[in-house]
Coordinates of C-alpha atoms in Angstrom, one line a residue:
X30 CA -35.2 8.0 -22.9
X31 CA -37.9 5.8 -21.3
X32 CA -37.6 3.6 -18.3
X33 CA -37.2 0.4 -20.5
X34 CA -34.3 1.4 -22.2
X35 CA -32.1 3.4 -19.1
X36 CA -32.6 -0.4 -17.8
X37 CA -31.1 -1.9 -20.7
X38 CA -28.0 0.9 -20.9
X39 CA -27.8 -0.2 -16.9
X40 CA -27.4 -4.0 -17.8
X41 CA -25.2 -3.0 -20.9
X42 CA -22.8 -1.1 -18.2
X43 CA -22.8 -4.1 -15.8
X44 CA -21.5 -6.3 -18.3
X45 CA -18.8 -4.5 -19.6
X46 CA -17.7 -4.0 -16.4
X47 CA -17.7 -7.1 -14.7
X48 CA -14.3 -8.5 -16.7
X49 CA -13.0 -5.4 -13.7
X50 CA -11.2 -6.7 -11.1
X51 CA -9.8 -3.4 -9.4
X52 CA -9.5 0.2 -10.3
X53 CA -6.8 2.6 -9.7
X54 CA -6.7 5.1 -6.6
X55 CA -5.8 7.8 -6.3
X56 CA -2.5 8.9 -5.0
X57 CA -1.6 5.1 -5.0
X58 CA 0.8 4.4 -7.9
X59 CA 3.9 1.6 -7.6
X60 CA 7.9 2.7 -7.8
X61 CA 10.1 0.6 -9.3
X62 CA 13.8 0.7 -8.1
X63 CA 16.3 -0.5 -10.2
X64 CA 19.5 -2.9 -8.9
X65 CA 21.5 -0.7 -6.7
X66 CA 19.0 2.7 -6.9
X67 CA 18.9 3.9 -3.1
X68 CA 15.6 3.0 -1.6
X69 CA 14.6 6.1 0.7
X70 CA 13.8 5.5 4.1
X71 CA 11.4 7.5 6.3
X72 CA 11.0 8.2 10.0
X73 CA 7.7 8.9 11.4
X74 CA 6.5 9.9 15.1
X75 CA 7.8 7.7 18.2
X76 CA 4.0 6.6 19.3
X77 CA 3.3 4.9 22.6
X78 CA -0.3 2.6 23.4
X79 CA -0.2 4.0 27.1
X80 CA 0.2 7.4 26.7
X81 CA -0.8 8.0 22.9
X82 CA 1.2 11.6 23.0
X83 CA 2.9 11.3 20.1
X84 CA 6.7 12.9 19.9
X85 CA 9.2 13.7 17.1
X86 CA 12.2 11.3 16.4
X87 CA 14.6 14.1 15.9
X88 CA 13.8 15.6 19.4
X89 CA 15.3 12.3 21.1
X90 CA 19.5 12.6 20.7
X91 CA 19.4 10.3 17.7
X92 CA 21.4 10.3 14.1
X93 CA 19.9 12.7 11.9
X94 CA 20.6 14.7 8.6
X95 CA 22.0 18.2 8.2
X96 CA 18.8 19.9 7.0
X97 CA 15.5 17.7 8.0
X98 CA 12.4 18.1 5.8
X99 CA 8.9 17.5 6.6
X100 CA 7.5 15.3 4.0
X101 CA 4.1 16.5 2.3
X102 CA 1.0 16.0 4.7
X103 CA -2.9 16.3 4.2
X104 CA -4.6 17.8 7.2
X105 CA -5.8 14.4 8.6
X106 CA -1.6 13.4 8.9
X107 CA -1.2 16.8 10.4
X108 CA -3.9 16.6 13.2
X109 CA -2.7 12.8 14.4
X110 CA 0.5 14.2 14.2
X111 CA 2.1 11.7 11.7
X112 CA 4.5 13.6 10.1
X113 CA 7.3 11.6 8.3
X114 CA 10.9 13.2 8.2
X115 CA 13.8 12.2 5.9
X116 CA 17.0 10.2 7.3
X117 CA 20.3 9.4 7.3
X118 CA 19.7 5.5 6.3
X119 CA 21.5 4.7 3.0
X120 CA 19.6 1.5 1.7
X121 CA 20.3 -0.2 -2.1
X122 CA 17.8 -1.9 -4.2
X123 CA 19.0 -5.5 -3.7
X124 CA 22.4 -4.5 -1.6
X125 CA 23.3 -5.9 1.5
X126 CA 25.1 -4.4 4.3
X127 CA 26.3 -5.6 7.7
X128 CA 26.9 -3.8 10.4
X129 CA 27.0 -0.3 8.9
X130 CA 28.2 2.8 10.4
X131 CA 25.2 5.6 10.8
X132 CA 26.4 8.1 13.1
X133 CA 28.3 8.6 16.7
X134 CA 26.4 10.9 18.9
X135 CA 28.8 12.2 21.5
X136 CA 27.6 12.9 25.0
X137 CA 24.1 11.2 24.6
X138 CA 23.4 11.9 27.9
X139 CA 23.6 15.5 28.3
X140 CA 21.2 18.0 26.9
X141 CA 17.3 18.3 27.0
X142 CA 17.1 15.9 24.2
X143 CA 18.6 13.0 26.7
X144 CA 15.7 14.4 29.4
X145 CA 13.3 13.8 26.9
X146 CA 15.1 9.9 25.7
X147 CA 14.6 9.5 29.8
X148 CA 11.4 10.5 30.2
X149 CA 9.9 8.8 27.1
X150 CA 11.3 5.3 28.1
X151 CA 10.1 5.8 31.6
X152 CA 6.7 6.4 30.2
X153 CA 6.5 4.4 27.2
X154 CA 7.4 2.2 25.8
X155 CA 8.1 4.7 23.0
X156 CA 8.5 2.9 20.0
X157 CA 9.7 4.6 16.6
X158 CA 8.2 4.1 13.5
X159 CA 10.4 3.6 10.2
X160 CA 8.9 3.9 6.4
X161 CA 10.1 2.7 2.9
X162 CA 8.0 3.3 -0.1
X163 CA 4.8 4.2 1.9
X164 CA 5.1 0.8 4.3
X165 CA 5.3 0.7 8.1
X166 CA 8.3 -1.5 9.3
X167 CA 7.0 -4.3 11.1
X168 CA 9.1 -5.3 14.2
X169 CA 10.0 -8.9 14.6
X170 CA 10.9 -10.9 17.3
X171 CA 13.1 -14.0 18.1
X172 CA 11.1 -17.3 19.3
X173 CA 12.1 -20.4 20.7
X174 CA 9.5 -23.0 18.5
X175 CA 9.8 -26.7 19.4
X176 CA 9.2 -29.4 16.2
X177 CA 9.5 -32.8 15.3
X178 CA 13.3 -31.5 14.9
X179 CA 13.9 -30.1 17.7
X180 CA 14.1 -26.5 19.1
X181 CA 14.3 -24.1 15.9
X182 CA 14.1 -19.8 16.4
X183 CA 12.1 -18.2 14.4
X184 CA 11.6 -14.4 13.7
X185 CA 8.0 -13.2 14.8
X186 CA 6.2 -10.6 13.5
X187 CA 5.2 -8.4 16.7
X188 CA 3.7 -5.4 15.3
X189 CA 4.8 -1.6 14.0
X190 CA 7.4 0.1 15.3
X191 CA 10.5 -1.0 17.2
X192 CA 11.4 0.5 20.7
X193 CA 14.2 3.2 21.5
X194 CA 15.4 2.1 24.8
X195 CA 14.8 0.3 28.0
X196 CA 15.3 0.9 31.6
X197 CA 16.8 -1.9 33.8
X198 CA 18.8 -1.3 37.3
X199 CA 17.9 2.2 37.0
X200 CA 20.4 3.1 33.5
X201 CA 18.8 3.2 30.7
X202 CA 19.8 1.5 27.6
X203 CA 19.9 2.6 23.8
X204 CA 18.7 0.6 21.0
X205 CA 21.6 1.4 18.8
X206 CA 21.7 -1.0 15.8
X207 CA 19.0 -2.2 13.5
X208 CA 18.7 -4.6 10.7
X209 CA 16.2 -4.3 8.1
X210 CA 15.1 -7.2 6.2
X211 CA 13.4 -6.2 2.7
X212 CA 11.5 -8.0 0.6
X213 CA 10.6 -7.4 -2.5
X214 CA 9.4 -8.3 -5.7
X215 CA 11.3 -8.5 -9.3
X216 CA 9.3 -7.2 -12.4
X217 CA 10.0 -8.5 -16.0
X218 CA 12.8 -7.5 -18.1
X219 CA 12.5 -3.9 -19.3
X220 CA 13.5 -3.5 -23.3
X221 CA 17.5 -2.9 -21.7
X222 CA 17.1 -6.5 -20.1
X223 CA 17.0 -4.9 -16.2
X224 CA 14.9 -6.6 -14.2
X225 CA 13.7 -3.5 -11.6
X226 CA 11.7 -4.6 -8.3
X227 CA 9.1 -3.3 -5.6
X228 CA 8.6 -2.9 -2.4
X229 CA 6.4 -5.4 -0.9
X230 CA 7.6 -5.4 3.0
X231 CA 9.6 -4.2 6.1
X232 CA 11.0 -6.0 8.8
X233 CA 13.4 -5.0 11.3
X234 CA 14.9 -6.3 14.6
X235 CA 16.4 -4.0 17.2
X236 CA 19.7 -4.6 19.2
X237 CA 21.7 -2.8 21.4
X238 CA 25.3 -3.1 22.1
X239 CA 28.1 -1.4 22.6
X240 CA 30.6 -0.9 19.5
X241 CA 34.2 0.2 20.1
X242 CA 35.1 2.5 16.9
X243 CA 37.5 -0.6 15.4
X244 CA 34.8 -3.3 15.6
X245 CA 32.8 -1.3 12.5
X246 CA 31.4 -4.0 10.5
X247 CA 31.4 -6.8 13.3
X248 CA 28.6 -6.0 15.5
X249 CA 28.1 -9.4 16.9
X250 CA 31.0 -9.0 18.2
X251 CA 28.7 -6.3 20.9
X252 CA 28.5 -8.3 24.1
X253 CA 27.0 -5.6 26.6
X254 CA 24.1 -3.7 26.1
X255 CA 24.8 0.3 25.2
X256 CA 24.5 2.4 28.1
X257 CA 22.6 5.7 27.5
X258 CA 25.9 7.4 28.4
X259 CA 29.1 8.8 26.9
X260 CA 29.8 8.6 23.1
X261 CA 27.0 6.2 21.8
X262 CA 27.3 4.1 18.0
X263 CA 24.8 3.9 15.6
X264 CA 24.8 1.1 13.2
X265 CA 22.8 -1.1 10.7
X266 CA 22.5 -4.2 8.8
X267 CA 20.1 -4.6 5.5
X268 CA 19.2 -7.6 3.9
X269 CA 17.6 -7.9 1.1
X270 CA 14.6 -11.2 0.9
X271 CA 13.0 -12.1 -3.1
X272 CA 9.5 -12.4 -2.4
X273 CA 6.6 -13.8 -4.7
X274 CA 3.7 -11.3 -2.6
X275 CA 3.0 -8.7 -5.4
X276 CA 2.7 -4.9 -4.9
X277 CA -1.1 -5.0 -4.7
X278 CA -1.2 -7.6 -2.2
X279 CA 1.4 -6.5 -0.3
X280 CA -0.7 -4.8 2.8
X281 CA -2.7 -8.3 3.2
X282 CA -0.1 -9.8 5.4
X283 CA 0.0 -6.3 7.7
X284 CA -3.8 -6.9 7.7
X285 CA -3.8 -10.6 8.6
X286 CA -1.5 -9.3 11.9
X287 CA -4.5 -7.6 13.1
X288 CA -6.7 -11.0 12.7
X289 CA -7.1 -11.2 16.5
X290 CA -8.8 -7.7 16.8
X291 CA -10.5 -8.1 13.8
X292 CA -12.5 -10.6 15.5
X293 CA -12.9 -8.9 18.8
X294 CA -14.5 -6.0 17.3
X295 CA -16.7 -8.5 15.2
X296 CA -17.9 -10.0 18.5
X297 CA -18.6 -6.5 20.0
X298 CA -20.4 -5.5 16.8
X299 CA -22.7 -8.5 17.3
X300 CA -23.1 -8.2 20.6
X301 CA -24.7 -4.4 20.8
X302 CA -26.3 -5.9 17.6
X303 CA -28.1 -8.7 19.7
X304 CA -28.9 -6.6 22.2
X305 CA -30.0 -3.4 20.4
X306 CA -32.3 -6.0 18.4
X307 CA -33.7 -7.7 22.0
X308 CA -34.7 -3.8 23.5
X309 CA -36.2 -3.3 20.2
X310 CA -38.0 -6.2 20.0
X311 CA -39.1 -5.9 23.9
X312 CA -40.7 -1.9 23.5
X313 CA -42.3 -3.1 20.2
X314 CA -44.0 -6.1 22.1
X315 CA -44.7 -3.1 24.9
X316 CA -46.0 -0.5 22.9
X317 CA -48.5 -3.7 20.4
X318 CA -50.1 -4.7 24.2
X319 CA -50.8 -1.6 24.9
X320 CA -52.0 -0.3 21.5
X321 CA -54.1 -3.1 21.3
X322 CA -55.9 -2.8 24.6
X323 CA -56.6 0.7 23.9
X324 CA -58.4 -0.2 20.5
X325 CA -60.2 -2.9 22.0
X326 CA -61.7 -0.7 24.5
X327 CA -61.9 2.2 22.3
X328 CA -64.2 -0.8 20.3
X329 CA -66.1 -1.6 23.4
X330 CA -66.8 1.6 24.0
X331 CA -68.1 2.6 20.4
X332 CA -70.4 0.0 20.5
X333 CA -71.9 0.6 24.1
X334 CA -71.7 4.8 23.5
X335 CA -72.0 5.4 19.5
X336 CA -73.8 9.2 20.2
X337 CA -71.0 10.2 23.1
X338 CA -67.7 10.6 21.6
X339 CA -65.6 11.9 24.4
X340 CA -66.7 8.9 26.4
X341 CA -64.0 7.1 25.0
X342 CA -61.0 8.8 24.5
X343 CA -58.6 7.4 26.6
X344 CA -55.1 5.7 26.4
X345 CA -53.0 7.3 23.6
X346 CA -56.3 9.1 22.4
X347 CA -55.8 11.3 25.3
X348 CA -52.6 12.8 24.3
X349 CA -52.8 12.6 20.0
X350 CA -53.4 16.3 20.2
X351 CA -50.5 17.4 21.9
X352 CA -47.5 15.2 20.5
X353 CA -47.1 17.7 17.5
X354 CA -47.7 20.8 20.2
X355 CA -44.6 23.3 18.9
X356 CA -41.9 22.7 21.9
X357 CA -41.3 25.6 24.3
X358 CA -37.7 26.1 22.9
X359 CA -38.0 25.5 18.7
X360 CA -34.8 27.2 18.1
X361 CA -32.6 25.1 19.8
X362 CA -34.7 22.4 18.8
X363 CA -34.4 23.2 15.5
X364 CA -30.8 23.4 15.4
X365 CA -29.9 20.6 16.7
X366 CA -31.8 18.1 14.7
X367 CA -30.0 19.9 11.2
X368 CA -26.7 19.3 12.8
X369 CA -27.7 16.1 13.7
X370 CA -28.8 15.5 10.3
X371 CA -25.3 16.8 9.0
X372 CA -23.5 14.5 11.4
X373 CA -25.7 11.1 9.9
X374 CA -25.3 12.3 6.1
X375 CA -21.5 13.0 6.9
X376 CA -21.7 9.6 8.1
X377 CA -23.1 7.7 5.3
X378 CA -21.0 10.0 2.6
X379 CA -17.9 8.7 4.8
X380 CA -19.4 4.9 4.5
X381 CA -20.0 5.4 0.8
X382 CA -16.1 6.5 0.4
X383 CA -14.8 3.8 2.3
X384 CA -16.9 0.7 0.6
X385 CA -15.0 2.5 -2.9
X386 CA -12.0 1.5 -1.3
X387 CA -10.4 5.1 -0.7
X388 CA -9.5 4.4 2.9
X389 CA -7.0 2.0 2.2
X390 CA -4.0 1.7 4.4
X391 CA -1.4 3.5 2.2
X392 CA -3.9 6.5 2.2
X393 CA -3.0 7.6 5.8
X394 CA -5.0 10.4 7.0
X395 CA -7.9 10.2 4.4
X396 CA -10.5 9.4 6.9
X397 CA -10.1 12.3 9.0
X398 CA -9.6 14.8 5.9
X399 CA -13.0 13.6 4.6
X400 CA -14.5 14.0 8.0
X401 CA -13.7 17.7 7.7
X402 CA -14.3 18.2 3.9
X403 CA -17.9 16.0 3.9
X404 CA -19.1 17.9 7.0
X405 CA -18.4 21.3 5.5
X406 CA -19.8 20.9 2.4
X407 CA -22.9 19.0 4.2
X408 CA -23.9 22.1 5.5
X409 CA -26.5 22.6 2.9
X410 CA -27.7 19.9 4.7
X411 CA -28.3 21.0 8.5
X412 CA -29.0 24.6 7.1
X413 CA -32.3 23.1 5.0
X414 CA -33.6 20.8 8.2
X415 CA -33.2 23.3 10.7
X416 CA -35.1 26.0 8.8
X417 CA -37.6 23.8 7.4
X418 CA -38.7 22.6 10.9
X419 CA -38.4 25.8 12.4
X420 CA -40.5 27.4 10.1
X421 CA -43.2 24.3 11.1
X422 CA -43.1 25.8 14.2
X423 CA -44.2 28.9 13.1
X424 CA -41.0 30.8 14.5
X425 CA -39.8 34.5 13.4
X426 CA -36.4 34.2 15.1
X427 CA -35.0 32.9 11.5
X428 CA -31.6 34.6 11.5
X429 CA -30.7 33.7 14.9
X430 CA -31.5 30.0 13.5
X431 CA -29.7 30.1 10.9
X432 CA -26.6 31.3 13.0
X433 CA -27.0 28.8 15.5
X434 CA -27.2 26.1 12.9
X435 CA -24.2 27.1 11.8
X436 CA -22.1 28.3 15.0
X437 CA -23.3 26.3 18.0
X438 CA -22.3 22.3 17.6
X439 CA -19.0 23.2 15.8
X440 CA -18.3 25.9 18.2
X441 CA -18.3 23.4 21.2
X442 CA -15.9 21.1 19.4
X443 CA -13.9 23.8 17.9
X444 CA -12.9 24.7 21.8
X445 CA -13.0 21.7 23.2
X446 CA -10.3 20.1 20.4
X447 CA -8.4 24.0 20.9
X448 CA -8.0 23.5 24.9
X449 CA -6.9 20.0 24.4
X450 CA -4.4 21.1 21.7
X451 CA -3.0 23.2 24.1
X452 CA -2.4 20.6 26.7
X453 CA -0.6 18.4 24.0
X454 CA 1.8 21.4 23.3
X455 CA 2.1 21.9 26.7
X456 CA 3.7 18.4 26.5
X457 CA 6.2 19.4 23.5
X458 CA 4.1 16.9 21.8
X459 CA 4.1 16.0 17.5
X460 CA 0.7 16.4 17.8
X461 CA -0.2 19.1 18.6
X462 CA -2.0 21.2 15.9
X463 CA 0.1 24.1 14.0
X464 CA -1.5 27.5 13.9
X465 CA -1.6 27.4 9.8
X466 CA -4.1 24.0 10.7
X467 CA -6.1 25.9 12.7
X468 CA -6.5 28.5 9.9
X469 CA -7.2 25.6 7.5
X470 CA -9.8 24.6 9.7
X471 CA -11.1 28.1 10.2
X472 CA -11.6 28.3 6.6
X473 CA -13.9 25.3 6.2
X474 CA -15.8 26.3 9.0
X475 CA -16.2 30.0 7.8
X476 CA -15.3 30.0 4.2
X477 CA -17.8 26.5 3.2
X478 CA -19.5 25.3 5.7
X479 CA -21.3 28.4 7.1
X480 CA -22.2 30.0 3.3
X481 CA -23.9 26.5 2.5
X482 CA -25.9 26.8 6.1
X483 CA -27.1 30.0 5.2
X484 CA -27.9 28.1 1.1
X485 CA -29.7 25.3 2.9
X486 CA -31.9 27.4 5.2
X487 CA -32.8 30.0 2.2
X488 CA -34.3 27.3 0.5
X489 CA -35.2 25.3 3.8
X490 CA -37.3 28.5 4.4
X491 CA -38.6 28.6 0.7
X492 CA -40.0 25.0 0.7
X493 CA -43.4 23.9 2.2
X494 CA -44.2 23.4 5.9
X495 CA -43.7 19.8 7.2
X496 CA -47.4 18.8 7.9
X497 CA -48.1 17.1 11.0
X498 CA -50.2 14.0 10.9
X499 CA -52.5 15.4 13.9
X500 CA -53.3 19.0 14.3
X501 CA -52.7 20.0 18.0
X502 CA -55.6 22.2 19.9
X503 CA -54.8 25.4 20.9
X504 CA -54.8 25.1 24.7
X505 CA -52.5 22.1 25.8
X506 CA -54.0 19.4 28.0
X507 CA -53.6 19.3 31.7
X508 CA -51.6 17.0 33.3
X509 CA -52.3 15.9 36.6
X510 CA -49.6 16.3 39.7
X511 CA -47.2 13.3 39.5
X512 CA -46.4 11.9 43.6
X513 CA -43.1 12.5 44.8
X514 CA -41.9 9.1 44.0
X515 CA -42.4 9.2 40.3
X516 CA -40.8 12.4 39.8
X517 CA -37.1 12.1 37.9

């Protein structure tokens, strides 16, 4: 097939796929819940912006069920500790509920658990974060807004997660009752005439008040807050909201909450831009004067000296012979361009993925996954460069290469993550990585990546030498002794 015609079966591809307007990922798939089906609802890690040690709900003295089970994870979810647990919550497609009963914990303030409850809200805020079909819940917020009609409150969206406590007076108080405000969206009438619905958002507001055992179903009735004490209530409300947002559109409003940073990294992005581009543009200037000097005298001096050719070699001339010179340490040179080579191809692969749309926010943990997976399997990659140039160099230490390539750069951050894991579980931290992880990891590292290193530097080692543009002279040129002040 000629060149003409593979541009015509191109064209012919475009067309029938422009009527497109999304594709399906992977993993990401809709459930519809029929009227009065029971909505599961999932607890992930309490997280914290100060300290960013994540911590497990179910090690704070809070409701939870007879036998708690770890939800599936991929190994990104596992190494940012966001491991979702199952719950106590009963929630109904499209079924109210006020004031709820959840559980009584007695003597919340005894134990290590209440040590931990202390020591989080001293720290924190902690806040704890709540899923329901694969969405965050989104805590909102009570605001006085003034209008042409007067003073109106209105619930504000303030981001995810609510908190688990306060401290005020020295006690510490318990958020003990929350009410969850669902919307969703109804589908058309299956062939039995039931019209099921989906998931399109969670909101909750947190309270905390104390409920005597006979005021059940009348929280509002809660005028002081609940002291972190004694016998402590646990209750909920659920509403239920009709919304006309559609499943695939239901992350844009979460998105449009992070406008504000959205546009702060925009600005920071344009301004390294701006000034990467004015440091380029001010060595380029630098290094054309400078050229251009050089050949003009170079010029001048062919034209007064045409039979003495060493009259003018000067400027750049003087060193062309030694920029290629083979560097006194081409092993480690040599291995840490291929890693760095691996590193920018991982890079790009990870750019490629993410313009498909694979990194959406319902794929949690897919970045880091494919930062692992894309860096193993580019070590084909690192093992090929490092080789290659070595072998420019004229080197015989090709094993130890080859090893290095392999060993050296993930070596570092193998033990620098591993001593920092051990600090997080030193802290009885979510996040800190399980041994079966580490084995996971071992197992790229060893199993992929290092088998491909040793594929990319066989061939690497097979191809041609990289030819340098000037051939360097044997003995290096000498340099004349620098003054004190211009030594580094």
């Amino acid at each position: 097939m000629g060149w003409p015609s593979m541009l015509l079966l191109f064209v012919a591809c475009l067309v029938l796929v422009a009527p497109l307007e999304a594709f399906y990922l992977p993993g990401v798939h809709p459930t519809n819940y029929r009227p009065g089906e029971k909505v599961p609802l999932k607890v992930a890690k309490l997280s914290s912006a100060k300290t960013h040690l994540p911590y497990n709900y179910y090690d704070l003295p809070f409701c939870r069920p007879d036998d708690v089970r770890n939800n599936p994870a991929n190994l990104g979810e596992v190494l940012g500790g966001d491991i979702t647990h199952n719950t106590i919550y009963e929630l109904f497609m499209q079924k109210n509920e006020t004031c709820k009963l959840l559980c009584t914990v007695p003597s919340f303030d005894s134990g290590a658990k209440y040590d931990l409850f202390a020591k989080l809200v001293e720290e924190g805020p902690y806040l704890a974060n709540l899923r329901m079909d694969n969405m965050p819940a989104i805590i909102m917020k009570e605001v006085e807004v003034a209008n042409d009609e007067g003073t109106q409150t209105r619930l504000v969206a303030q981001g995810k997660g609510y908190p688990i406590g306060y401290q005020d007076g020295g006690k510490f108080y318990v958020v003990n009752h929350i009410t969850f405000w669902i919307s969703y969206h109804e589908l058309d009438p299956d062939e039995t005439g039931v019209r099921a619905a989906r998931v399109v958002g969670l909101y909750v507001t947190a309270a905390t008040g104390a409920v005597a055992p006979d005021q059940i179903g009348q929280c509002d009735h809660a005028t002081s807050p609940q002291v972190a004490a004694g016998d402590v209530t646990f209750t909920y409300s659920v509403r239920w909201i009709p919304s006309n947002v559609r499943w695939a559109s239901r992350w844009d409003q979460l998105l449009d909450m992070d406008q504000q940073d959205i546009e702060m990294n925009w600005f920071a992005i344009t301004n390294s831009l701006v000034i990467t581009f004015c440091l380029t543009l001010m060595v380029a200037i630098i290094l054309l004067r400078t050229l251009r000097r050089d050949v003009a005298m170079y010029n001048q001096a062919r034209d007064a000296l045409e039979d003495d050719t060493d009259a003018f070699e000067f400027g750049w001339k003087l060193v062309a012979t030694d920029v290629f010179r083979a560097p006194s340490n081409p092993e480690w040179l040599s291995v840490l361009v291929g890693t760095g080579e691996q590193f920018l191809c991982m890079a790009v692969a990870i750019l490629g993925v993410a313009l498909l749309g694979f990194f959406s926010p319902s794929n949690r943990g897919a970045l880091m996954t494919s930062s692992f997976v894309f860096f193993a399997l580019l070590g084909i990659v690192a093992g090929y460069s490092a080789s290659r140039m070595y072998k420019s160099f004229g080197g015989i230490h090709r094993k130890a290469v080859v090893l290095r390539t392999a060993l050296f750069v993930p070596g570092i951050f193998f033990v620098v993550f591993f001593i920092l894991d051990l600090g997080v579980w030193h802290e009885g931290s979510i996040g800190a990585v399980p041994i079966a992880t580490f084995l996971i990891i071992i197992a790229l590292w060893f199993g992929i990546s290092l088998p491909l290193v040793m594929l990319g530097s066989y061939f690497g080692f097979k191809s041609k030498e990289i030819e340098m543009p000037v051939k360097p002279t044997t003995i290096p040129r000498q340099l004349p002794d620098l003054p004190w002040y211009m030594h580094t």
